[in-house]
């Protein structure tokens, strides 16, 4: 007997009837069909472990895989309120060693809670984990709880890279709040030496031949990968092989105001209005003033972004993936027309804008999946200007600013404004540059009718 199915009104996907409860909403996106995964960072201090942890977590959450970082250093700072010196990390300091082990165990208890009870799919255990004994403890913990383990070891022997990392990140740590930079640098280098003496790198040719791992060598100059177990681990490897730490700037903007913008119509493929053309000229002047070497320019395949790029008199690349969200049966309508002709759809979209899929069209969730190759290529590039559309720009911005799925569809991306994104230590600095050309406001605020639980979902 064929199983009875019901189509969800918001996502337009087929679900079994009540006898088979649907998967929880947060597990949409790439499905981990097997057990949850603990990502275990490995490496000496100041090797970029926390940078990798935070960046990877941001990416995984963006593609729909619930992920959280558990930084053992934060547990240690909570347990030991006042850091005195590197002596705490000396291998012969029994009290310090015991405190550090208890902090690691406390973090692992929270990892278990997150993966077993709170709907998490990936936990990043961010610590040095430089000894086989400590890694063995984590492996046993994972085995007892039915979790997979994937190790990420960051290896860097370039003194200048390590020194830069210490100066940019470590000296601003709470450990050195009341310390001058010279003394802090000296103390931290001695702290590294405390770990160096007992450091046992991952060894995929011998002791760790059966372990799933990636070694990131010299900030991505070289990689060593061993025993990738599943789809999500392969995506993690692919992501890590595409990111870099070179200084660069990413510029995001929408096309100039279009004829459809003036009429309040969504989607379509209309050309620029007169004010849109003025913005294109202003954008040309702005780009010239930035004086960027080897600037890449990307557009969608829709007329309004291409007309905007043409004014720059520079080579540009068209991406179909950058086309605006497909509004399906609602394409080229005004919101008033949608409300009149499709009142239920209009209400459903206000109810859950991220997951809502237009009939025969797309959702923001679909858009994120479509834009993943764009994000990968943006991570590989240096200076890039992306001329795109409102929903597309929101998705890209949400990735760089670590915004949730609930926040994404309501990010403000006004016409005739350039957002300048500069990657910094653990995030991204954003500057908003208005080019002083008037345009209509296409932003729609979150519906006041939504209850608080919907707003937080």
PDB file of C-alpha atoms in Angstrom, residues 38 137-149:
ATOM      1  CA  UNK A  38      33.313  15.810  16.873  1.00  0.00           C
ATOM      2  CA  UNK A 137      40.786  10.434  25.775  1.00  0.00           C
ATOM      3  CA  UNK A 138      38.698  12.261  23.156  1.00  0.00           C
ATOM      4  CA  UNK A 139      38.534   9.173  20.915  1.00  0.00           C
ATOM      5  CA  UNK A 140      37.312   7.044  23.848  1.00  0.00           C
ATOM      6  CA  UNK A 141      34.713   9.690  24.725  1.00  0.00           C
ATOM      7  CA  UNK A 142      33.453   9.690  21.124  1.00  0.00           C
ATOM      8  CA  UNK A 143      33.347   5.887  20.954  1.00  0.00           C
ATOM      9  CA  UNK A 144      31.346   5.653  24.203  1.00  0.00           C
ATOM     10  CA  UNK A 145      28.778   8.096  22.843  1.00  0.00           C
ATOM     11  CA  UNK A 146      28.622   6.897  19.240  1.00  0.00           C
ATOM     12  CA  UNK A 147      30.163  10.049  17.741  1.00  0.00           C
ATOM     13  CA  UNK A 148      32.471  10.193  14.734  1.00  0.00           C
ATOM     14  CA  UNK A 149      35.801  12.009  15.088  1.00  0.00           C
TER      15      UNK A 149
END
